[in-house]
XYZ file of C-alpha atoms in Angstrom:
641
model
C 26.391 -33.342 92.702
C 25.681 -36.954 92.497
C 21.526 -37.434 92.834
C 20.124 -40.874 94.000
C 17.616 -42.355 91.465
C 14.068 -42.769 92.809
C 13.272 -46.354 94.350
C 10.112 -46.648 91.734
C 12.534 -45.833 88.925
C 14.765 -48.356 89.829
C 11.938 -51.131 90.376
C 10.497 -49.885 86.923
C 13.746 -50.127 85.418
C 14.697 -54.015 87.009
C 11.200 -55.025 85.990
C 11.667 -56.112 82.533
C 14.517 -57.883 83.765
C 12.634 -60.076 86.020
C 10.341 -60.900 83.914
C 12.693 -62.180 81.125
C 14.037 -64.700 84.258
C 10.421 -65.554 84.884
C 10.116 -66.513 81.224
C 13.601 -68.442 80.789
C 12.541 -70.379 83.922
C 9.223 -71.479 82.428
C 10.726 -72.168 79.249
C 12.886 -74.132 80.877
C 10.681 -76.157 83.607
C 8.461 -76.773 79.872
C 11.518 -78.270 78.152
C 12.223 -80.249 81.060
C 8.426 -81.804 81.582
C 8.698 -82.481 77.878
C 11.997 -84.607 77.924
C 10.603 -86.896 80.733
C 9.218 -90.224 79.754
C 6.269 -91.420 81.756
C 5.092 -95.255 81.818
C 1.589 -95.575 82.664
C 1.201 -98.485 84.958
C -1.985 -100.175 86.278
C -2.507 -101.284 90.273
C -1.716 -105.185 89.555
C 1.644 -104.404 87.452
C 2.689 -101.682 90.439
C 2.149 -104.368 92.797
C 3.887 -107.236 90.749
C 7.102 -104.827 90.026
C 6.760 -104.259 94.114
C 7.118 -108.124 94.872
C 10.055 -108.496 92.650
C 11.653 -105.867 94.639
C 12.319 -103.861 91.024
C 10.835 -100.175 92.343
C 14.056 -97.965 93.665
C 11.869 -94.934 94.197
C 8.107 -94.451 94.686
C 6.348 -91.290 96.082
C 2.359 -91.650 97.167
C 0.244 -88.429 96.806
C -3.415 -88.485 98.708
C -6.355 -86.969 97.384
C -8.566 -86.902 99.970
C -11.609 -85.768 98.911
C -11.744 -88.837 96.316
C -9.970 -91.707 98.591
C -7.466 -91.838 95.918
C -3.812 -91.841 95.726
C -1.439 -91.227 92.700
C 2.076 -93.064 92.857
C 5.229 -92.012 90.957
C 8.693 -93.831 90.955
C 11.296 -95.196 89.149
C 12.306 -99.130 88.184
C 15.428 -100.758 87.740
C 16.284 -100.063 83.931
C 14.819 -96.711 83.927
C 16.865 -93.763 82.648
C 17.259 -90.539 84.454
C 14.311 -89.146 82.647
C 12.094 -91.973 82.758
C 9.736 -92.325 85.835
C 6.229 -94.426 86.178
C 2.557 -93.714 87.010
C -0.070 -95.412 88.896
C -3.441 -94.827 90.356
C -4.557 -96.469 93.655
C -8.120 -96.727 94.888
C -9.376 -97.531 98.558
C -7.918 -101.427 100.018
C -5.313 -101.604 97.158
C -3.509 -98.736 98.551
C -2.903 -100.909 101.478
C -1.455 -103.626 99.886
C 1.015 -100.957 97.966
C 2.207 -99.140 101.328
C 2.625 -103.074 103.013
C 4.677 -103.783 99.818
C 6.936 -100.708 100.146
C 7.296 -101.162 103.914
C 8.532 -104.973 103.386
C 11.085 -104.666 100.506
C 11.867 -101.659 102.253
C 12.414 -98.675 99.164
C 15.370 -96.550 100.101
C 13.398 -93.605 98.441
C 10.254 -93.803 99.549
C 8.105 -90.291 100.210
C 4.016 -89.739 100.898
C 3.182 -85.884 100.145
C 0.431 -84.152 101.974
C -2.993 -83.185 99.866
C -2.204 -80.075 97.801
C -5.921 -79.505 97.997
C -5.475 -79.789 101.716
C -3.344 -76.044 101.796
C -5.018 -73.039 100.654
C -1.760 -71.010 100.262
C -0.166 -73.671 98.450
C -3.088 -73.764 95.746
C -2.576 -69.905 95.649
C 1.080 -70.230 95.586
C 0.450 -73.199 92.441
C -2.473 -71.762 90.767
C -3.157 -67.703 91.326
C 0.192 -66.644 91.705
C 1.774 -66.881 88.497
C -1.168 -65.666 87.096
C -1.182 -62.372 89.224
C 2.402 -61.957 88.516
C 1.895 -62.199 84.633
C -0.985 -59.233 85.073
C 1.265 -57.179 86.787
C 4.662 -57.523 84.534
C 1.806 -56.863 81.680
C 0.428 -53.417 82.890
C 4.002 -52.309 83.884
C 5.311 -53.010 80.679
C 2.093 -51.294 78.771
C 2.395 -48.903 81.259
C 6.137 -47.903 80.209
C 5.168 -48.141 76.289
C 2.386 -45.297 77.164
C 4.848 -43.354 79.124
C 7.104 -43.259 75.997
C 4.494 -42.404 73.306
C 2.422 -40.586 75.718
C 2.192 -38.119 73.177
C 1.826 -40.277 70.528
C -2.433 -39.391 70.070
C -1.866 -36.126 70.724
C -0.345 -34.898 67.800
C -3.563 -32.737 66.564
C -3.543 -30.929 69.866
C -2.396 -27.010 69.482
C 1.422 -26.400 70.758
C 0.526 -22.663 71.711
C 1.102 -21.981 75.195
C -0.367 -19.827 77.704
C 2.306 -17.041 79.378
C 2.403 -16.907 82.902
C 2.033 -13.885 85.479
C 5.937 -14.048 86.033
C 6.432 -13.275 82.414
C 4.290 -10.496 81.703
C 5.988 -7.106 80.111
C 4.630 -3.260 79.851
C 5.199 -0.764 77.565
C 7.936 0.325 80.181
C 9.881 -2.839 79.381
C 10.467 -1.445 75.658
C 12.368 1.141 75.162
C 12.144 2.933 72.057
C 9.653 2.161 69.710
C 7.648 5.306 70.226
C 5.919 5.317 66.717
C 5.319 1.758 67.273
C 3.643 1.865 70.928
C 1.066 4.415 69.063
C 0.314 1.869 66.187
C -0.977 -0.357 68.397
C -2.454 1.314 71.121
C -5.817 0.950 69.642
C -5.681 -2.815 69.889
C -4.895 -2.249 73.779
C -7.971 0.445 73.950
C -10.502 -1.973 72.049
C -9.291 -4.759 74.300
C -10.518 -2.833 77.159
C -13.121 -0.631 76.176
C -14.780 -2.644 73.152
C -17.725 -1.109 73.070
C -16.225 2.305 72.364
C -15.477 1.351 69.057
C -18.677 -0.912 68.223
C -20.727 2.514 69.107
C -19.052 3.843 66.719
C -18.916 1.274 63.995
C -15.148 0.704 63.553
C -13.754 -2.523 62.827
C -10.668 -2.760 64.781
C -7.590 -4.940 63.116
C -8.122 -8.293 63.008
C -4.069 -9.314 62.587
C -1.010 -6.674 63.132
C 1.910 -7.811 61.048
C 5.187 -6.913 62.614
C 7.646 -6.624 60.139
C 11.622 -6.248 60.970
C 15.090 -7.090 61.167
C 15.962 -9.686 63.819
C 16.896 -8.321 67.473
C 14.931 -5.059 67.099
C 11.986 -6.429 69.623
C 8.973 -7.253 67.858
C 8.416 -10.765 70.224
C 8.708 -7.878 73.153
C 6.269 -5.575 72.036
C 3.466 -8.352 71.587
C 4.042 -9.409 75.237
C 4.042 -5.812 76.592
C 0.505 -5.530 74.385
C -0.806 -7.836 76.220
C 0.704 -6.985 79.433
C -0.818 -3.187 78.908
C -4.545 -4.823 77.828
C -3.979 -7.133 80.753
C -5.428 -10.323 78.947
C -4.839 -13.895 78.099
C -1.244 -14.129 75.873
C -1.026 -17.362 73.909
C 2.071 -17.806 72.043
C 3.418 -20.344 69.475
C 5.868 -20.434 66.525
C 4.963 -20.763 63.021
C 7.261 -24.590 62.791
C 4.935 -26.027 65.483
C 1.647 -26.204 63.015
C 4.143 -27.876 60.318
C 4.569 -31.876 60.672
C 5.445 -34.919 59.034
C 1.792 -35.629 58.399
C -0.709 -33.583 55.859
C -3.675 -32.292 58.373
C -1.910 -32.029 61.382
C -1.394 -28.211 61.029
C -4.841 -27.484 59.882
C -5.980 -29.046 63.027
C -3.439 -27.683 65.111
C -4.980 -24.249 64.249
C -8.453 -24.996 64.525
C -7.694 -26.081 68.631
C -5.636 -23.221 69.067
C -8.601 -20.721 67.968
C -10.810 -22.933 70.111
C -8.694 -22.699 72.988
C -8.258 -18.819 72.123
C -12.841 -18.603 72.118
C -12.854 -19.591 75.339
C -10.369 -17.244 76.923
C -11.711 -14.004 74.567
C -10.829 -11.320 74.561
C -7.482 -13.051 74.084
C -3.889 -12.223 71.543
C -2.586 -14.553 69.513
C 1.303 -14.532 68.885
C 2.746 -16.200 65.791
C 6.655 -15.919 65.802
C 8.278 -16.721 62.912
C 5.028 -16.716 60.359
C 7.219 -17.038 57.497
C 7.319 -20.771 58.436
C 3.691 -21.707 57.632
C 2.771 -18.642 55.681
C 4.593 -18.583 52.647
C 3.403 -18.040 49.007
C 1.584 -21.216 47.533
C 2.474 -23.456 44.661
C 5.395 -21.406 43.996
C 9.255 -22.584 43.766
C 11.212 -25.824 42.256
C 9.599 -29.324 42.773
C 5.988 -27.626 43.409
C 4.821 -26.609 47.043
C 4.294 -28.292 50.466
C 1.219 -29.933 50.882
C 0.933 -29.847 54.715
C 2.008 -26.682 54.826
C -0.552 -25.419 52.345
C -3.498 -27.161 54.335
C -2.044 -25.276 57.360
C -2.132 -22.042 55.611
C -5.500 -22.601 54.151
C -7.165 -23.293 57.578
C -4.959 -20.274 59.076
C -6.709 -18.094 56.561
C -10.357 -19.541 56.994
C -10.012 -18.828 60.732
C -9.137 -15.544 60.668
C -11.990 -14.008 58.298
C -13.615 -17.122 57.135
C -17.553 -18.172 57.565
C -16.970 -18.105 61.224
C -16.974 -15.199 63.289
C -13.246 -14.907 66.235
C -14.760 -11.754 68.240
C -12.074 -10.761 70.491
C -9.204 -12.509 69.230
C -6.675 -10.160 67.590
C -3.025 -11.955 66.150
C -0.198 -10.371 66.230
C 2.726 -12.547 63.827
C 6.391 -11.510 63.585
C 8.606 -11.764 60.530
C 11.818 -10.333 58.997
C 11.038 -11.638 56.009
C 7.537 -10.397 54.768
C 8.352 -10.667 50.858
C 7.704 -14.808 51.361
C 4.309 -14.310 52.331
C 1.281 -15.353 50.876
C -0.963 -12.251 49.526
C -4.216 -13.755 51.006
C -2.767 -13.742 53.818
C -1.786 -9.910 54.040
C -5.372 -8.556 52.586
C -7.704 -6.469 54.640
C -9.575 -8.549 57.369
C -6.796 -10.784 58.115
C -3.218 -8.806 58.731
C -4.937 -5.680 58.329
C -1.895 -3.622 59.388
C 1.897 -3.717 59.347
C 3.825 -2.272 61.548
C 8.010 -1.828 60.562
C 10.094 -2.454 63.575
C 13.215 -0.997 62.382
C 17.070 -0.543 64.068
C 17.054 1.765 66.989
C 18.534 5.226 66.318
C 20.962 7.258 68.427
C 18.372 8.321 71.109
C 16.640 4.831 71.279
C 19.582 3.242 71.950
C 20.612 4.910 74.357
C 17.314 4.166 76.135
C 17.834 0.581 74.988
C 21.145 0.766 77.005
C 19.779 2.555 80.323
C 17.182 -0.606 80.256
C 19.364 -3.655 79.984
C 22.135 -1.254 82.699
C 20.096 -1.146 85.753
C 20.832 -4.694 86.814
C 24.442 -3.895 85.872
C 27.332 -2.090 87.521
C 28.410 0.672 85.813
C 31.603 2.826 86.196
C 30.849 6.247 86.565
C 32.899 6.804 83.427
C 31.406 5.150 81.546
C 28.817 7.430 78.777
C 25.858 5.545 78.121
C 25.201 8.573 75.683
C 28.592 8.407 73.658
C 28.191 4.332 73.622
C 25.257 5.078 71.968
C 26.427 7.091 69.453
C 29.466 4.611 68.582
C 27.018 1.758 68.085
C 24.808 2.252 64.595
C 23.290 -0.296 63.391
C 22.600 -2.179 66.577
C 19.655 -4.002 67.104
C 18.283 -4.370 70.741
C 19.295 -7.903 70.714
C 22.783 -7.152 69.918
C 23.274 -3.924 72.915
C 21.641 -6.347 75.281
C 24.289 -8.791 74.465
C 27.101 -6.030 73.835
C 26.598 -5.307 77.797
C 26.178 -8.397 78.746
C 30.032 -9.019 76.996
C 31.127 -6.708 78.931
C 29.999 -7.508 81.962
C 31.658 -11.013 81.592
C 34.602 -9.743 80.910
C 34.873 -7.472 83.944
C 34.014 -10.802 86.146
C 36.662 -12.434 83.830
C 39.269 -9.470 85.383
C 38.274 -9.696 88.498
C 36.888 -6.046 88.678
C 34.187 -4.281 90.883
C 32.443 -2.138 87.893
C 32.393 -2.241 84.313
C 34.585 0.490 82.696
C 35.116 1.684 78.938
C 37.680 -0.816 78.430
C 35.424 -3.745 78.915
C 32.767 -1.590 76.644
C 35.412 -1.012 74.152
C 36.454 -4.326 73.798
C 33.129 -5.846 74.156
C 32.036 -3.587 70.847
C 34.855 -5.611 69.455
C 33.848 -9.171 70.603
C 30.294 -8.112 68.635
C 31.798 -7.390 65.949
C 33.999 -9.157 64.669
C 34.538 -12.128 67.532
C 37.641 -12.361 70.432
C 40.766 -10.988 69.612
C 43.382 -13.761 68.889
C 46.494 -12.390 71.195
C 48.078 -15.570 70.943
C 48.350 -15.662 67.634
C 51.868 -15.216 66.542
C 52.240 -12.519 63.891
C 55.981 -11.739 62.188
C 56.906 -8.246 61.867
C 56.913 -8.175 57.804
C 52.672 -9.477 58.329
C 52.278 -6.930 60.759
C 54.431 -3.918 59.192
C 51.480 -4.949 56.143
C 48.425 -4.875 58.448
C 49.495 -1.248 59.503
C 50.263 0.675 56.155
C 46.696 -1.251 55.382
C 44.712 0.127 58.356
C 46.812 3.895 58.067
C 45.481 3.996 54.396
C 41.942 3.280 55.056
C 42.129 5.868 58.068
C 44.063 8.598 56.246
C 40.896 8.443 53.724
C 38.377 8.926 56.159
C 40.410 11.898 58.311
C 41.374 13.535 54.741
C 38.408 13.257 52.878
C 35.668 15.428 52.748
C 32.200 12.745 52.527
C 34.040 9.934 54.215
C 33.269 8.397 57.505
C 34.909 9.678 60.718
C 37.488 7.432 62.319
C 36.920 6.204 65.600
C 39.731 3.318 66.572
C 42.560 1.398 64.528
C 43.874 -1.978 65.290
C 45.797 -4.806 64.005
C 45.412 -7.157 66.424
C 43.571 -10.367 64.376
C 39.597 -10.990 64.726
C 37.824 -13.139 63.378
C 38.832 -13.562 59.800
C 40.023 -9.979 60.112
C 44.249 -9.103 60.526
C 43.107 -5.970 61.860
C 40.043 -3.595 61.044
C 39.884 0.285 61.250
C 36.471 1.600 62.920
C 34.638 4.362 60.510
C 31.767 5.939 61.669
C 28.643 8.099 59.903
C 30.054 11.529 61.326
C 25.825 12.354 61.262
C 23.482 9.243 61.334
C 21.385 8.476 58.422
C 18.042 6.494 58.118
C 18.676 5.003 54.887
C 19.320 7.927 52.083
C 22.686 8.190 50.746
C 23.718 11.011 48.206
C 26.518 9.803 45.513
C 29.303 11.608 46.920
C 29.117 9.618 49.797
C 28.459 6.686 47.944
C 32.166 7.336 46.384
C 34.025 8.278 49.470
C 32.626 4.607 51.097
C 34.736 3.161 47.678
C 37.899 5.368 48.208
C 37.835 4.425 51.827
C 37.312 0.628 50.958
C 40.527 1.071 48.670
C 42.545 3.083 50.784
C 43.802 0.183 52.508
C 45.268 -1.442 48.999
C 46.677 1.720 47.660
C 48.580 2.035 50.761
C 50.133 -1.628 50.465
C 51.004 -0.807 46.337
C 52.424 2.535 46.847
C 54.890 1.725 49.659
C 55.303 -1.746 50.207
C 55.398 -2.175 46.247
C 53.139 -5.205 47.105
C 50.011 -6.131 47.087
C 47.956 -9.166 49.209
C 45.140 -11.023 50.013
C 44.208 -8.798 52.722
C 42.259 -6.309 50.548
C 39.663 -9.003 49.242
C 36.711 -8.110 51.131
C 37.545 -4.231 51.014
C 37.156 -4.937 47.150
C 33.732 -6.696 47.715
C 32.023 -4.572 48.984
C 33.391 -1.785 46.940
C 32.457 -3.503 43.636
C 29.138 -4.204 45.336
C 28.490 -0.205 45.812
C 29.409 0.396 42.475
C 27.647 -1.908 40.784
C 24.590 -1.375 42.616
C 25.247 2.493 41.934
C 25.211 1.364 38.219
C 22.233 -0.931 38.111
C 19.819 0.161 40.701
C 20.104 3.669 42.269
C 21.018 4.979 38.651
C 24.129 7.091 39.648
C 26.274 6.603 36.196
C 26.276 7.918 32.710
C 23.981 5.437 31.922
C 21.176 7.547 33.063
C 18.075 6.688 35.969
C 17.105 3.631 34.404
C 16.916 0.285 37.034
C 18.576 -2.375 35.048
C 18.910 -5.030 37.756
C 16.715 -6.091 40.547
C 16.666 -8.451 43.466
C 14.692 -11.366 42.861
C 14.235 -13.307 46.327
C 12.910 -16.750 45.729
C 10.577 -17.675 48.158
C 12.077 -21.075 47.967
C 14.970 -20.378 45.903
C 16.873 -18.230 49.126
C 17.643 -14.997 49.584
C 19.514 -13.036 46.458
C 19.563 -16.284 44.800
C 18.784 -14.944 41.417
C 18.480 -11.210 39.856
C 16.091 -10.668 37.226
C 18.036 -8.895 34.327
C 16.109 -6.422 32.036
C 18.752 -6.191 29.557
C 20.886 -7.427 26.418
C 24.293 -7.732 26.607
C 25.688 -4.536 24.982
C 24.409 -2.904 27.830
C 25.783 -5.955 30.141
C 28.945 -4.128 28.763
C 28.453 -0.914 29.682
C 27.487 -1.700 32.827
C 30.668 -3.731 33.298
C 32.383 -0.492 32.050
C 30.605 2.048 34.058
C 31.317 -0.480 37.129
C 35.094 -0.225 36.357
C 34.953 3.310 35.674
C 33.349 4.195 39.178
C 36.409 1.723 40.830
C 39.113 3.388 38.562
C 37.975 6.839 39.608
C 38.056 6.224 43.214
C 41.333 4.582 43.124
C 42.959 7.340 41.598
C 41.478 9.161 44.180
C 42.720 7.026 46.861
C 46.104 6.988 45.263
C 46.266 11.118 45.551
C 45.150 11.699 49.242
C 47.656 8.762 50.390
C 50.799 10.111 48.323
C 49.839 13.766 49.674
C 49.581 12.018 53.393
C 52.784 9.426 52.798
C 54.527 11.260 56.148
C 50.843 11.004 58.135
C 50.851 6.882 57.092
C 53.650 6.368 58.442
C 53.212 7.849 61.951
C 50.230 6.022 62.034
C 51.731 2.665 61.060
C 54.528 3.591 63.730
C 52.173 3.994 66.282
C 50.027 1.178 65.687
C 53.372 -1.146 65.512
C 53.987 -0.079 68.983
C 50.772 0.326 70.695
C 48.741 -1.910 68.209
C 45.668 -0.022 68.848
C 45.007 3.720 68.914
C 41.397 5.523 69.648
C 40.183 8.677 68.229
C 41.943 10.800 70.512
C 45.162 9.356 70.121
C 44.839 9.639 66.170
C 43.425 13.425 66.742
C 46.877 13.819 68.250
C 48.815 12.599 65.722
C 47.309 14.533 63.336
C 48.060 17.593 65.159
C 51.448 17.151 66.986
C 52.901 14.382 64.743
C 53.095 11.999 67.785
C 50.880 10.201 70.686
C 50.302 12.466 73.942
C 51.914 10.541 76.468
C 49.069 9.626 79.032
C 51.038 11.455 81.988
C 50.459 14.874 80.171
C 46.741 14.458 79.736
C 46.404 12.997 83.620
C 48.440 16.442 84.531
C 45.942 18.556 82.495
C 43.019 16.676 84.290
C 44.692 17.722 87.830
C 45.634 21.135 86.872
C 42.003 22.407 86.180
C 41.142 22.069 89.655
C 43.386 23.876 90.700
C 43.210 26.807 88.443
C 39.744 26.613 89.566
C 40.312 26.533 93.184
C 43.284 29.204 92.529
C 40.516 31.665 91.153
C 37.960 30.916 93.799
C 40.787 32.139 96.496
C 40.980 35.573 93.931
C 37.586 36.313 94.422
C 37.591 35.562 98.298
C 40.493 37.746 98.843
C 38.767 40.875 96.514
């Protein structure tokens, strides 16, 4: 769509145009009134020059209010830059203009008074003048269009929400423990004097505290949607600038602004950014972020009194921030957002699936329990994958396929079909997925296999989905620890033991296996080393995250940590290296079936188990149609009787 610019746009934009002409012009009349020569010549020499017939050009100007006229002209001799001047007063004008008329001058010209002509003095004298004003103020004018914010830099970047934009508790799904926590802020928001009968100080500052995606910006707009008041919102970079002092007085406008709309909430994303720890880290601290802080704290519970302003600030990372500004009186109370479990994602889902359409087989319910470890964020987007895809095929609904493969995307990123793949890479991939899976159907503790594929993701040749057969919130016993490692290996025992090979493809399996030993080693004391914590995570607040790990140690025991690390890996290995050899005929169906179908579900690798082989997908659409009509065949029994 092609848009026309504006007509004052265009004029603004040819202005400073114009007035570079109107210079060049001047500049150029000025070097031409500078190169002309001018011979001043009195009345007697004007009229002896006239009698000797040496004037080829004279022009006679009047001034009529003072009888006098001024001549200009040109001799014989004179250059082309050259010209003469003479002043002529009452009867000697006459004798000039007889003069001119007798040796008859071929260029000979008598201009009218410019005083005479009011528009021509304006056009001489005011005009240029006028125009200079106004190529001025539209050039300022421009220059305080483009630094308009230039003195406002002090000014508080929180914003106001609008009506549009306002959420309920309705809008969040989940969360139920959360809602409660803050319920009183809603209640003293409405009812304050409730609480002041009673003496209670109600929180000054909620902290919410949790992983990204799991909705902690959306619960502090459906607060204030539920307490129905003012909502200002701003993130924790806009109070840090180039200049020391801006922040500080960023914040003290903001809780201005926030005194004159009380009772009023105050949301902080991203805290972190201003509020971290002070004069900690390499090269010392940050002094505008420090002055920032400083006034942050002083408002909050300083000498001055906020009544009716509650903040609510969002982090996931509440290890970086400042004690002062986590004691009693300011962020009185934290409140952990954490992932969404089985049931509160499936509420999650129902949400962000009413502006969708849904196929009627598709189980809300079951997608649920095949997502752990979702955030909000990421089933929001998992639908909305899905829902571009089935626009992308041209269909009327979005089925399980689209789900399925959407879960995927998430995941691990688009499958890469056109990818070509020889049969040797991909007879690899499959003995490598079959051993991971044959470990989680054969093992006791392991996960529970949901899908296998070996069509290439991401960085991934193919990945096998493993589930928590019951979901945990973050306890893990040891044998279960151990079964994650045997599973991890499964995939590289199955390349040594029958491809008598070994490859790259088992690097990040060993990763994160040497990860879960170590860690069972050094911090959840799981070895023979006994319950003693010999490593922990030190998270530099300006260092990054995991950048160093304080060690409480010498180095014998660095050794037997190294060897009770090993040990752990050995011991699963072996383990690996039994169940696969006592499963070699189960690998291989499942390689078989994933070199011909590429990917197989739970169902189809139920099957195998059982029969040996895939059920072909005629049989199970003949099972579906035959139980309505036992049904119906037993309905006509019981009529007959």
């Amino acid at each position: 769509m092609n848009v026309k610019p504006r007509q004052n746009d265009n004029f603004k934009n040819f202005l400073p145009y114009l007035v570079l002409i109107c210079v060049v012009l001047v500049v150029i009349f000025a070097l031409n009134m500078q190169g002309t020569k001018v011979n001043e010549l009195s009345t007697g020499e004007l009229i002896t020059e006239l009698k000797e017939d040496n004037v080829t050009e004279i022009t006679v100007t009047p001034k009529s209010d003072e009888s006098i006229y001024y001549i200009e002209g040109k001799l014989e001799g004179y250059s082309s830059t050259e010209i003469f001047s003479a002043k002529a007063i009452g009867s000697e004008v006459d004798n000039i203009l007889a003069l001119i008329d007798a040796n008859e001058v071929e260029e000979y010209d008598t201009n009218s008074d410019p005083g005479g002509s009011v528009f021509l003095y304006i056009l001489v004298n005011v005009l240029p003048l006028v125009l200079l004003v106004v190529a001025m103020y539209f050039l300022f004018m421009k220059l305080a269009s483009t630094n308009k914010n230039s003195m406002d830099f002090g000014r508080s970047k929180a914003r106001l929400s609008n009506e549009n934009d306002k959420k309920s508790f309705k809008d969040v799904a989940g969360l139920k423990e959360e809602k409660e926590e803050v319920e009183e802020l809603i209640d003293f928001l409405k009812n304050p004097k409730k609480f002041e009968k009673m003496g209670a100080r109600i929180p000054k500052g909620v902290l919410l505290v949790g992983p990204p995606g799991t909705g902690k910006t959306l619960l502090a707009k459906a607060i204030a949607g539920e307490a129905n008041v003012p909502f200002f919102f701003i993130s924790g970079s806009d109070f840090v600038e180039l200049f020391v002092g801006v922040g500080a007085s960023r914040v003290r406008d903001m809780f201005k602004e926030a005194k004159r709309n009380a009772p009023c909430l105050i949301f902080i994303d991203e805290i972190d950014a201003v509020g971290r720890q002070r004069g900690t880290g390499l090269g010392g601290g940050h002094d505008e972020r420090e002055q920032t802080l400083n006034q942050l704290l002083t408002e909050m519970d300083g000498f001055g009194e906020n009544e009716g302003i509650i903040i609510i600030a969002a982090t996931n990372r509440p290890d970086v921030l400042d004690p002062a500004l986590l004691r009693p009186g300011r962020f009185d109370r934290q409140v952990t957002v954490s992932l969404p479990d089985a049931n509160e994602r499936e509420a999650i889902l129902k949400v962000h699936a009413k502006n969708k359409i849904i196929n009627k087989d598709v189980n809300l319910n079951n997608l649920s329990l095949r997502t752990p470890g979702f955030s909000g964020a990421d089933l929001e987007n998992l639908l909305n994958e899905a829902a571009l895809l089935a626009v992308r095929r041209n269909k009327n609904s979005i089925t399980m396929d689209e789900i399925d493969e959407a879960t995927d995307r998430v995941l691990l990123g688009p499958a890469k079909t056109t990818r070509k793949i020889t049969d040797k890479e991909k007879k690899l991939v499959s003995i490598h997925e079959a051993g991971h899976a044959v470990i989680g159907l054969k093992l006791e503790d392991a996960q529970e296999v949901h899908k296998i594929t070996i069509i290439p993701r991401g960085m991934a040749g193919g990945y096998t989905m493993m589930l928590p057969k019951e979901e945990k919130i973050a306890v893990h016993t040891k044998d279960e620890l151990l079964a994650q490692i045997t599973g991890l290996l499964g995939g590289r025992v199955s390349e040594e033991m029958f491809l008598q090979e070994i490859s790259t493809g088992a690097s990040d399996d060993i990763k994160r296996a040497t990860r879960i030993a170590r860690s069972m080693v050094t911090e959840y004391g799981m070895s023979e080393l006994g319950p003693v914590q010999y490593e922990e995570k030190s998270e530099g607040v300006f260092l990054g995250r995991d950048y160093t790990k304080s060690k409480n140690f010498s180095d014998q025991v660095a050794l037997e940590i190294d060897q009770q690390t090993r040990k752990i890996i050995e011991e699963c290995y072996e383990k690996a290296k039994k169940i696969i050899k006592d499963n070699k005929d189960l690998i291989f169906k499942l390689s078989d079936a994933l070199m011909e179908y590429e990917t197989i579900t739970k169902e189809q690798i139920e099957s195998i188990v059982k029969t040996g082989k895939i059920k072909p997908v005629d049989d199970e659409a003949e099972e579906k149609e035959e139980k309505p009509k036992n049904k119906k065949a037993k309905l006509s029994d019981t009529e007959e009787k």
